[in-house]
Short mmCIF file of C-alpha atoms in Angstrom, two decimals:
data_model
loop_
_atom_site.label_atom_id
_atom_site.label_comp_id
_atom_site.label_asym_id
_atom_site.label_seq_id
_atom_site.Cartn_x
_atom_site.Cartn_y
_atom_site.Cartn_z
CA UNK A 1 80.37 99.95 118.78
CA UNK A 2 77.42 98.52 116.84
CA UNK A 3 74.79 95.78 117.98
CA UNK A 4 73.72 93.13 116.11
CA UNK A 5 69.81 91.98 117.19
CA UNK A 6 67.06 89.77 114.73
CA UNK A 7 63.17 91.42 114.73
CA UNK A 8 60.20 89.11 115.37
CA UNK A 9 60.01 88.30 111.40
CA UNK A 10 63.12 87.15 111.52
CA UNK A 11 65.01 90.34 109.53
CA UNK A 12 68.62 90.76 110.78
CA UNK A 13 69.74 94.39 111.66
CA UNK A 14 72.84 95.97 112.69
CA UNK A 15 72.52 99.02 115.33
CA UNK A 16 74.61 102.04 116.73
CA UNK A 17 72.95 101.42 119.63
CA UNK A 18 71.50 98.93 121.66
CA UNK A 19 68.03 97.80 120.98
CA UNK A 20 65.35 97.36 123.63
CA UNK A 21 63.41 94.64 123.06
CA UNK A 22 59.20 95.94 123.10
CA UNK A 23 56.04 94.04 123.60
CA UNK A 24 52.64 95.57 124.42
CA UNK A 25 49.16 94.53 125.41
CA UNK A 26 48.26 95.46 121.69
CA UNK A 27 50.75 92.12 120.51
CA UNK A 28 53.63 94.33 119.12
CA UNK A 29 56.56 93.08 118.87
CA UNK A 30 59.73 95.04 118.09
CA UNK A 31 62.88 97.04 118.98
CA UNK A 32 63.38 100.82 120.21
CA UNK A 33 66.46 102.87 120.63
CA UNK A 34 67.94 101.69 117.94
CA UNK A 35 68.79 105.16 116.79
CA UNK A 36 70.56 103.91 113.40
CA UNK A 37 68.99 100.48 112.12
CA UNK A 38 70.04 99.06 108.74
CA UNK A 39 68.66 95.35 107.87
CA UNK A 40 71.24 93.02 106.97
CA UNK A 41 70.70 89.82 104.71
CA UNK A 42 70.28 86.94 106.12
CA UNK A 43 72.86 85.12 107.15
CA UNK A 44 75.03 88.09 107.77
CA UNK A 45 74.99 87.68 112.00
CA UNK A 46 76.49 84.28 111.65
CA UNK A 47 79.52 85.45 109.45
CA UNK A 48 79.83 88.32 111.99
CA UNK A 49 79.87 86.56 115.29
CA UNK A 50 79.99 82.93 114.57
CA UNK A 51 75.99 82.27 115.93
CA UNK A 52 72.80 82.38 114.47
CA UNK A 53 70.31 84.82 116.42
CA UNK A 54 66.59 84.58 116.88
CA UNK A 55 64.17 86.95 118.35
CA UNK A 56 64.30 85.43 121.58
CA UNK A 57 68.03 86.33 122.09
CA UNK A 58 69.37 89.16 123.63
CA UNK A 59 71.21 92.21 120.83
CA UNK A 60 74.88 91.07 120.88
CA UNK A 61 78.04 93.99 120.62
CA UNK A 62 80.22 93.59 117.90
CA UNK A 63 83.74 94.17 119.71
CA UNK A 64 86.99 95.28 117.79
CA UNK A 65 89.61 92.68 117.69
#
């Protein structure tokens, strides 16, 4: 399935697979292994799965009903 995750700017993005939240010594801030990651507009996460998202929460699976 595909994960849902927001980036430290706040940019929504759908993935094929889930996204590992990075942060270095150097202040990055970002996501890896997200093989596929298309930005969505904002807004989109909440029509998906019924919740906003921020940075500090964890990618969430979209699931087939």
């Amino acid at each position: 399935m595909a994960w849902v995750a927001v980036s430290k700017q706040g940019q929504e993005f759908i993935s094929m697979s889930k996204p590992i939240r990075v942060t270095d010594e150097d202040n990055y801030h970002g996501w890896k292994d997200t093989f596929v990651e298309i930005s969505l507009c904002s807004g989109s996460i909440k029509k998906l799965i019924g919740r906003e998202l921020s940075w500090n929460d964890e990618p969430v699976e979209l699931q087939e009903e």
